[in-house]
PDB file of N, CA and C in Angstrom:
ATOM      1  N   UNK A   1      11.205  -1.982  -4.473  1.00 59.00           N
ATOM      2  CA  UNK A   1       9.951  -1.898  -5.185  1.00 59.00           C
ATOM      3  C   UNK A   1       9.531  -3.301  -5.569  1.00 59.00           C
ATOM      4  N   UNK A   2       8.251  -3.123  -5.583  1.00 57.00           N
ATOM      5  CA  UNK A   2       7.847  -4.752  -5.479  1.00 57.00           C
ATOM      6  C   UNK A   2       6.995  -4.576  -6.703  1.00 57.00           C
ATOM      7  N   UNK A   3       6.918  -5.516  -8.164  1.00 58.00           N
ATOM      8  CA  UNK A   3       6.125  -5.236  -9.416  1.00 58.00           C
ATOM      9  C   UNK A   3       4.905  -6.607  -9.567  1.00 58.00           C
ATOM     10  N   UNK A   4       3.658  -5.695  -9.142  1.00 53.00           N
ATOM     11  CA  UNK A   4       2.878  -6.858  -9.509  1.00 53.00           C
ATOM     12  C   UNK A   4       1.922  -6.935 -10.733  1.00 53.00           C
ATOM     13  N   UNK A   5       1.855  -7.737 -11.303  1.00 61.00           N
ATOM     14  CA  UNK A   5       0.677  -8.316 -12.652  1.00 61.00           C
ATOM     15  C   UNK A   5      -0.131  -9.037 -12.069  1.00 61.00           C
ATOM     16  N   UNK A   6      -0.955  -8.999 -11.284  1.00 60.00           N
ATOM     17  CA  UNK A   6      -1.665  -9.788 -10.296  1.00 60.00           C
ATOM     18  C   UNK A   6      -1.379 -11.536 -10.635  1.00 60.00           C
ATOM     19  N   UNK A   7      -0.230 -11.092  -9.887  1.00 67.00           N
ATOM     20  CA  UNK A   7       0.614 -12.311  -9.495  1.00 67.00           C
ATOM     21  C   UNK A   7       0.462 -12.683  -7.907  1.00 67.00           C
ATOM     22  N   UNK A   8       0.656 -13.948  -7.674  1.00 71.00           N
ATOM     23  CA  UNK A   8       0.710 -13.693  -5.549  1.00 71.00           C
ATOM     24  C   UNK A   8       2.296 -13.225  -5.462  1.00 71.00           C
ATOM     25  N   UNK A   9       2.670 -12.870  -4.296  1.00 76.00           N
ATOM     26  CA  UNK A   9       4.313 -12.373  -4.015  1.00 76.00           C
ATOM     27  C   UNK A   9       4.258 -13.438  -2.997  1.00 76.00           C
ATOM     28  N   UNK A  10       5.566 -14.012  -3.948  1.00 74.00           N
ATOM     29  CA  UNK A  10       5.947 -15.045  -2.868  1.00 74.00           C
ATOM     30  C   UNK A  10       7.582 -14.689  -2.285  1.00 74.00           C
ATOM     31  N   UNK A  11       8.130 -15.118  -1.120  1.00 79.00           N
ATOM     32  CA  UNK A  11       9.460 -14.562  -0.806  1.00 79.00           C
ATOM     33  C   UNK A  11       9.465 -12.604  -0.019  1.00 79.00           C
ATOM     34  N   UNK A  12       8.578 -12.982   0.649  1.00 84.00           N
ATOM     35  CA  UNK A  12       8.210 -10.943   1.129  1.00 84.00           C
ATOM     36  C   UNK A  12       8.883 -11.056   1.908  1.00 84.00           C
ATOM     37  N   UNK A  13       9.814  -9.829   2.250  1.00 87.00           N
ATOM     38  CA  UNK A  13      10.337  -9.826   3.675  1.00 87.00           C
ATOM     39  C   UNK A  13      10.163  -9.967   4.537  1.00 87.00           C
ATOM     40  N   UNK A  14      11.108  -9.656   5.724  1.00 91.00           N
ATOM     41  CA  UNK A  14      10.132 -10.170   6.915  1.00 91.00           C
ATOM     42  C   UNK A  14       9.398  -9.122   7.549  1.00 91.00           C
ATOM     43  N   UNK A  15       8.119  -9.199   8.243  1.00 92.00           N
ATOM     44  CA  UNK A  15       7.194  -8.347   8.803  1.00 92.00           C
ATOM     45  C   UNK A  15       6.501  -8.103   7.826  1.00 92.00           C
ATOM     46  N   UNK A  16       6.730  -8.363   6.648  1.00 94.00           N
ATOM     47  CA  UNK A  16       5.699  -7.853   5.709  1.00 94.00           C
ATOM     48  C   UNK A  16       4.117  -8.954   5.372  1.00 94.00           C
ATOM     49  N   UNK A  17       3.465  -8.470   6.203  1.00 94.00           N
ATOM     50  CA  UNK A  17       2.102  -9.794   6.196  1.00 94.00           C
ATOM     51  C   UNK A  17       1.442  -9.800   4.776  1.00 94.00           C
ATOM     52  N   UNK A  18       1.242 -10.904   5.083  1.00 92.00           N
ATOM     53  CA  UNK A  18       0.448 -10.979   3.338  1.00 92.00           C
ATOM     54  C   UNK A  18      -0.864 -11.629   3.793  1.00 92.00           C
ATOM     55  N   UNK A  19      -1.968 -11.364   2.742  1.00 90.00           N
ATOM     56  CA  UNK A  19      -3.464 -11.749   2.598  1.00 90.00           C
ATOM     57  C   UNK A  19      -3.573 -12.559   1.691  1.00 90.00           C
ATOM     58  N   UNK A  20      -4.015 -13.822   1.193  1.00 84.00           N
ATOM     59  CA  UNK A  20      -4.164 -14.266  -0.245  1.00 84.00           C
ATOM     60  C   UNK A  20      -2.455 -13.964  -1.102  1.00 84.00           C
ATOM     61  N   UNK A  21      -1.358 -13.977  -0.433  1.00 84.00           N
ATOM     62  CA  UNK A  21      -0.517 -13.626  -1.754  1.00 84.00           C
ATOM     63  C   UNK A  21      -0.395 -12.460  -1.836  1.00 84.00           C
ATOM     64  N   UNK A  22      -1.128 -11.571  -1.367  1.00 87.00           N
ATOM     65  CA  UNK A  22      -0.777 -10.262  -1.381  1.00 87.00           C
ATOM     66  C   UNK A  22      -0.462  -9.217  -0.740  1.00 87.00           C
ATOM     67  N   UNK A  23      -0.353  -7.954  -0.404  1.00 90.00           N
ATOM     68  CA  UNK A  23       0.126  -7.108   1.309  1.00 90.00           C
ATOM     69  C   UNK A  23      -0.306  -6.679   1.450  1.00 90.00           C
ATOM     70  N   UNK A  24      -1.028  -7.460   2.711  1.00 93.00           N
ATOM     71  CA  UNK A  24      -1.709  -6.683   3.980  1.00 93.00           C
ATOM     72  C   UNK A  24      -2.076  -5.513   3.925  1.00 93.00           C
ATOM     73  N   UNK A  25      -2.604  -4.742   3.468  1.00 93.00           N
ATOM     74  CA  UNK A  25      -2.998  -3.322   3.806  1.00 93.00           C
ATOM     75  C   UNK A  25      -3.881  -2.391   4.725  1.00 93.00           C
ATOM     76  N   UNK A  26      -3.740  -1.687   5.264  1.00 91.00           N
ATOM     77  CA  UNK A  26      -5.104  -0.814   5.964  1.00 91.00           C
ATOM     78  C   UNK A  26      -4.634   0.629   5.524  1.00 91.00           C
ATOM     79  N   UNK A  27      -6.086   1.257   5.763  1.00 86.00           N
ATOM     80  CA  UNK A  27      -6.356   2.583   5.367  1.00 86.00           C
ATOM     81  C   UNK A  27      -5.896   2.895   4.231  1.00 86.00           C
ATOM     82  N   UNK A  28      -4.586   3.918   3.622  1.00 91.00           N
ATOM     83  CA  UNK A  28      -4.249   4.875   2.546  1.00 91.00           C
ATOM     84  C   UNK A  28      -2.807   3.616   2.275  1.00 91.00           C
ATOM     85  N   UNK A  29      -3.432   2.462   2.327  1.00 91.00           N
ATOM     86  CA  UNK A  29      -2.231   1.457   1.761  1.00 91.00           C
ATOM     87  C   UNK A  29      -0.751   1.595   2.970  1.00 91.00           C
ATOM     88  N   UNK A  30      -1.086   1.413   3.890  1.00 94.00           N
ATOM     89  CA  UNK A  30       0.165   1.043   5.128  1.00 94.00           C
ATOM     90  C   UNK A  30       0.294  -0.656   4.940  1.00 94.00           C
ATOM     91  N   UNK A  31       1.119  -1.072   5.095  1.00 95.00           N
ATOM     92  CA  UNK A  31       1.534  -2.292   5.236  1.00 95.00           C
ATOM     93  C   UNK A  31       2.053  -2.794   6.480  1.00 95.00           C
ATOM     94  N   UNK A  32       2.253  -3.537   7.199  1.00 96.00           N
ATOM     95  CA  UNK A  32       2.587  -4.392   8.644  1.00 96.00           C
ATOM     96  C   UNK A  32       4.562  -3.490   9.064  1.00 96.00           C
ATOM     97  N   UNK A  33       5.018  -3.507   7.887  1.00 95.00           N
ATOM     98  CA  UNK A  33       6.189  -2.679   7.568  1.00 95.00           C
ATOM     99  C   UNK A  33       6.260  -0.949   7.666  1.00 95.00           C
ATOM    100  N   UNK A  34       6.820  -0.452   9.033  1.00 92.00           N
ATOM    101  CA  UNK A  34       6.994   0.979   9.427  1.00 92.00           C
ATOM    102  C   UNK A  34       7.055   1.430   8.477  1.00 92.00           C
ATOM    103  N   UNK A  35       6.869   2.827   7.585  1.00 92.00           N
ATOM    104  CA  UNK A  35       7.538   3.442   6.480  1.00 92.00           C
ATOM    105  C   UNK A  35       7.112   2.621   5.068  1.00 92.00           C
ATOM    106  N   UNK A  36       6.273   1.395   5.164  1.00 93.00           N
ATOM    107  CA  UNK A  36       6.444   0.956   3.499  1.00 93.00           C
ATOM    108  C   UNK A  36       4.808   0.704   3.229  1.00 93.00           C
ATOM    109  N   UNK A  37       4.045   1.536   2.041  1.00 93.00           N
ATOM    110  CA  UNK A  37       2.619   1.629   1.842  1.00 93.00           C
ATOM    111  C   UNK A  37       3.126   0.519   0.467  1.00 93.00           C
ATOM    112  N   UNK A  38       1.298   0.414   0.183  1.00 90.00           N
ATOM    113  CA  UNK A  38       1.360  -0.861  -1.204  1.00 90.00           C
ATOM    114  C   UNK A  38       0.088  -0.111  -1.716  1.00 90.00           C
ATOM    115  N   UNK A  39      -0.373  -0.559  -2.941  1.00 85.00           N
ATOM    116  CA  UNK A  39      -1.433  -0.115  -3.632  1.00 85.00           C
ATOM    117  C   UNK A  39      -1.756  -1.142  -5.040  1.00 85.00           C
ATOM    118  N   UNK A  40      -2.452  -0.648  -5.362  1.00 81.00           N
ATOM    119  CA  UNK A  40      -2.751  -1.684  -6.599  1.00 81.00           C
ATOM    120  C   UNK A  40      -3.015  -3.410  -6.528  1.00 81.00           C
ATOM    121  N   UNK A  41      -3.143  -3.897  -7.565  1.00 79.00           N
ATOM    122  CA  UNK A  41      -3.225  -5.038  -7.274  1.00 79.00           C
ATOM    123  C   UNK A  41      -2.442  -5.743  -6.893  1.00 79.00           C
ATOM    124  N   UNK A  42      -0.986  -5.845  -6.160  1.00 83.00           N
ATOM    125  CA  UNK A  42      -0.116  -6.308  -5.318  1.00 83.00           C
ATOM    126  C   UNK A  42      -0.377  -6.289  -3.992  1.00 83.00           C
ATOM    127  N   UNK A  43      -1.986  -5.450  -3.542  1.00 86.00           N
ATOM    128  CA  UNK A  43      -2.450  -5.034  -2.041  1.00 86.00           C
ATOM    129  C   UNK A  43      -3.813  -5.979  -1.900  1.00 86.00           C
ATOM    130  N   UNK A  44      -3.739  -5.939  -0.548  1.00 84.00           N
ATOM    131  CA  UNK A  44      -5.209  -7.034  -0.446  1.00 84.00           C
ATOM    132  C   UNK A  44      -6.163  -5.955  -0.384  1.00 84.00           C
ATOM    133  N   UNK A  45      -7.346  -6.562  -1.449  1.00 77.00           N
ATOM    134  CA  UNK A  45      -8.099  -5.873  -1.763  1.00 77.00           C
ATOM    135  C   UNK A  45      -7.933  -4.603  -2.928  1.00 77.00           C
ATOM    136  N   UNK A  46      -6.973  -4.823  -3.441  1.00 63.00           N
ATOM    137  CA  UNK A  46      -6.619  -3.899  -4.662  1.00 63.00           C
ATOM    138  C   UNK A  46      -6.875  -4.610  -5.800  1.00 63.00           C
ATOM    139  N   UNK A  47      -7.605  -3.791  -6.840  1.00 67.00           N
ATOM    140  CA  UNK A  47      -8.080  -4.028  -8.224  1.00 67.00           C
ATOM    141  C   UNK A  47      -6.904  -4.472  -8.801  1.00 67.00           C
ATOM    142  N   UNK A  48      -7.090  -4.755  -9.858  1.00 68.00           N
ATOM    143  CA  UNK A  48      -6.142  -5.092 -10.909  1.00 68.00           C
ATOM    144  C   UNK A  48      -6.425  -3.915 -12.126  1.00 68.00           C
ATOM    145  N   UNK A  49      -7.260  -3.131 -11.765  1.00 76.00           N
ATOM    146  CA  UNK A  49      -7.478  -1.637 -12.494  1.00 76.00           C
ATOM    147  C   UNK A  49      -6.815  -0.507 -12.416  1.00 76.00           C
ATOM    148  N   UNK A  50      -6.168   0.005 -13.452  1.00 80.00           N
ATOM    149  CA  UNK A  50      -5.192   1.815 -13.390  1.00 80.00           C
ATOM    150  C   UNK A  50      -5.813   2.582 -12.625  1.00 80.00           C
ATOM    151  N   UNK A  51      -6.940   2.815 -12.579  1.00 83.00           N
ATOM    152  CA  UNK A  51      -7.589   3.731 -11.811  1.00 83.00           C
ATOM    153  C   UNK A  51      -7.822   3.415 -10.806  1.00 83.00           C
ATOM    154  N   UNK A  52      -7.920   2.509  -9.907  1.00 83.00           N
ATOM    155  CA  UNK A  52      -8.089   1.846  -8.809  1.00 83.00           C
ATOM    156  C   UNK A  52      -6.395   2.028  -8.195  1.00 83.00           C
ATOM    157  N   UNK A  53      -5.708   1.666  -8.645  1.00 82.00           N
ATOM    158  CA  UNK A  53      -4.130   1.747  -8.428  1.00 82.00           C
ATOM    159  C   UNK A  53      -3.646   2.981  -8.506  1.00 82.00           C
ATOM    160  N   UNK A  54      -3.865   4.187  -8.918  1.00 86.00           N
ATOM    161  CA  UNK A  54      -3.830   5.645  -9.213  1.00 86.00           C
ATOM    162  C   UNK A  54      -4.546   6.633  -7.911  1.00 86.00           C
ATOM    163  N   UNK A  55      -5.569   5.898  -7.678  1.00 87.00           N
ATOM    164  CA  UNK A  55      -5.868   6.618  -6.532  1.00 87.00           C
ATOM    165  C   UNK A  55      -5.553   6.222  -4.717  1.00 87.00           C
ATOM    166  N   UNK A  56      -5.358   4.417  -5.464  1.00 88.00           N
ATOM    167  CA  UNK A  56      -4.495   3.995  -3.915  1.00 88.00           C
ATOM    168  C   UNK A  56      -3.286   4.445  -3.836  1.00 88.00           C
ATOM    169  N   UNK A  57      -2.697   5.227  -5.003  1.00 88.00           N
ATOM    170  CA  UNK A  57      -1.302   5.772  -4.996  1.00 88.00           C
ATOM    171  C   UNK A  57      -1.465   7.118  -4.377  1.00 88.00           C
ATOM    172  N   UNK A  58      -2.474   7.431  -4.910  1.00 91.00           N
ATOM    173  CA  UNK A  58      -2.933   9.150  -4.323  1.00 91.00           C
ATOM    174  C   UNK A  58      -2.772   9.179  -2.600  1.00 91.00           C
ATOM    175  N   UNK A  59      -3.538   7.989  -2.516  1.00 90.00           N
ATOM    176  CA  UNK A  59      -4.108   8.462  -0.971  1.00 90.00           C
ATOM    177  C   UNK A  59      -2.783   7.500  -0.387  1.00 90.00           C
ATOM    178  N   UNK A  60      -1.852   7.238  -0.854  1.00 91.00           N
ATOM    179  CA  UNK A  60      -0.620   6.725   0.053  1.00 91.00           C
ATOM    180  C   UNK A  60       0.251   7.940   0.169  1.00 91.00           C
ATOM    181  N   UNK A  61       0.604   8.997  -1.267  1.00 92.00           N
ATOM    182  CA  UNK A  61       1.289  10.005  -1.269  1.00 92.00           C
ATOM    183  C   UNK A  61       0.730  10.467  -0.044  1.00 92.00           C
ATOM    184  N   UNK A  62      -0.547  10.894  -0.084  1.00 92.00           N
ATOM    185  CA  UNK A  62      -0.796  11.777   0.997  1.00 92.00           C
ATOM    186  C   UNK A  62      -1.162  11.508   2.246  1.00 92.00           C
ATOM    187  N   UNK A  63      -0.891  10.322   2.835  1.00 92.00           N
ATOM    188  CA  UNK A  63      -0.431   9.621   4.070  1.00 92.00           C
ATOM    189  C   UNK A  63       0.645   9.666   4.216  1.00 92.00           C
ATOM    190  N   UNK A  64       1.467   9.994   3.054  1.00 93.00           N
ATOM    191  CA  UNK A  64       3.812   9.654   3.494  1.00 93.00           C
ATOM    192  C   UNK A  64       3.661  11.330   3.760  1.00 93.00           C
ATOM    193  N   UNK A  65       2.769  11.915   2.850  1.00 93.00           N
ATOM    194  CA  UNK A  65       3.059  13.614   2.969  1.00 93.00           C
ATOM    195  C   UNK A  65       3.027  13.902   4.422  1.00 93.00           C
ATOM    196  N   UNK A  66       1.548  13.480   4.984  1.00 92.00           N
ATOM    197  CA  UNK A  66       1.649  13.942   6.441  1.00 92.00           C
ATOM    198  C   UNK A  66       2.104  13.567   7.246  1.00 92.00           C
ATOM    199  N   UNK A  67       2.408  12.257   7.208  1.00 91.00           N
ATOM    200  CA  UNK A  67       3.564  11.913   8.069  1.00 91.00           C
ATOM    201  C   UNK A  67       4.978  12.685   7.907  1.00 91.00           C
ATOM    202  N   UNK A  68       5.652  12.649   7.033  1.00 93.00           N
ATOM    203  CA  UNK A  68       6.804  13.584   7.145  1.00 93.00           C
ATOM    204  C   UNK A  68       6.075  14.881   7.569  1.00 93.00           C
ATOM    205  N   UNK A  69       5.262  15.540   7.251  1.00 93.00           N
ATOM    206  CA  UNK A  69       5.456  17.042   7.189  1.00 93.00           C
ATOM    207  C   UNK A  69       4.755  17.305   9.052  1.00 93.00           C
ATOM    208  N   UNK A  70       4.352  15.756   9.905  1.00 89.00           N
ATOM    209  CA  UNK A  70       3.847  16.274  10.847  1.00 89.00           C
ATOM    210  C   UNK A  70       2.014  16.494  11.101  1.00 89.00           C
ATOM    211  N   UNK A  71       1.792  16.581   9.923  1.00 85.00           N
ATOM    212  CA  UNK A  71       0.101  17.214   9.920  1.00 85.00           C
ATOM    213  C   UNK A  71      -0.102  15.814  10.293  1.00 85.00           C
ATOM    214  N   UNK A  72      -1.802  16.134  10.466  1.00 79.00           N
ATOM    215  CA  UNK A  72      -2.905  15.481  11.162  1.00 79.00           C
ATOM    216  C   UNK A  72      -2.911  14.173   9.958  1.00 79.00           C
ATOM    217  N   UNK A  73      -2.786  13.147  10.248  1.00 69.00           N
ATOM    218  CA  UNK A  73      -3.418  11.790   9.351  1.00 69.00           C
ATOM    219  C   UNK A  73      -4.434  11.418   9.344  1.00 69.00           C
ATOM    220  N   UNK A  74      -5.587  11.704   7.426  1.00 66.00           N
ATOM    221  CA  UNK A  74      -6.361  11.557   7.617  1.00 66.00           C
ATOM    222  C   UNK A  74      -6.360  10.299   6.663  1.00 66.00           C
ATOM    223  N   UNK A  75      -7.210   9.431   7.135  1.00 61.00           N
ATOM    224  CA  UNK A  75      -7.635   8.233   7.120  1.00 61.00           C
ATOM    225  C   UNK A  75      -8.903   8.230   5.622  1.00 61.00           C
ATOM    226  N   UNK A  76      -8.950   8.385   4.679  1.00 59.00           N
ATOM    227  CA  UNK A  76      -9.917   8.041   4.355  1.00 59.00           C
ATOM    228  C   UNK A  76     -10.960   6.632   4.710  1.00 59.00           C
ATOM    229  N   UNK A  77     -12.247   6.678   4.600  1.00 57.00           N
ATOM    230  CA  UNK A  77     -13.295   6.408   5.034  1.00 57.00           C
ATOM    231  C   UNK A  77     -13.510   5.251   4.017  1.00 57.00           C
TER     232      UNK A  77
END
């Protein structure tokens, strides 16, 4: 787990791309890293707002959901 205070992350593993200091993201918060989503303001383009971070959490749950469970991945828009 990676804890950000909109700080840059310096020292990321490897494959893990960063934007400005922060990780790479597309769509429901995927990262460059198989298996590992980001959200909040530790993500490029993530607020430094609870509610902004609450719902990039939402829509990552339910990108890991369908991936394990198989269903269709939907992408929000």
């Amino acid at each position: 787990m990676f804890r950000a205070i909109g700080q840059r992350l310096d020292g990321a593993p490897e494959g893990l791309e960063l934007a400005g200091g922060k990780i790479l993201v597309t769509g429901p918060g995927r990262t460059t890293l198989d298996g590992v989503w980001a959200g909040g303001d530790c993500a490029s383009g993530g607020d430094d707002l609870t509610v902004t971070a609450v719902a990039e959490g939402r829509d990552a749950a339910e990108d890991i959901d369908a991936r394990l469970t198989g269903r269709p991945v939907e992408i929000p828009g």
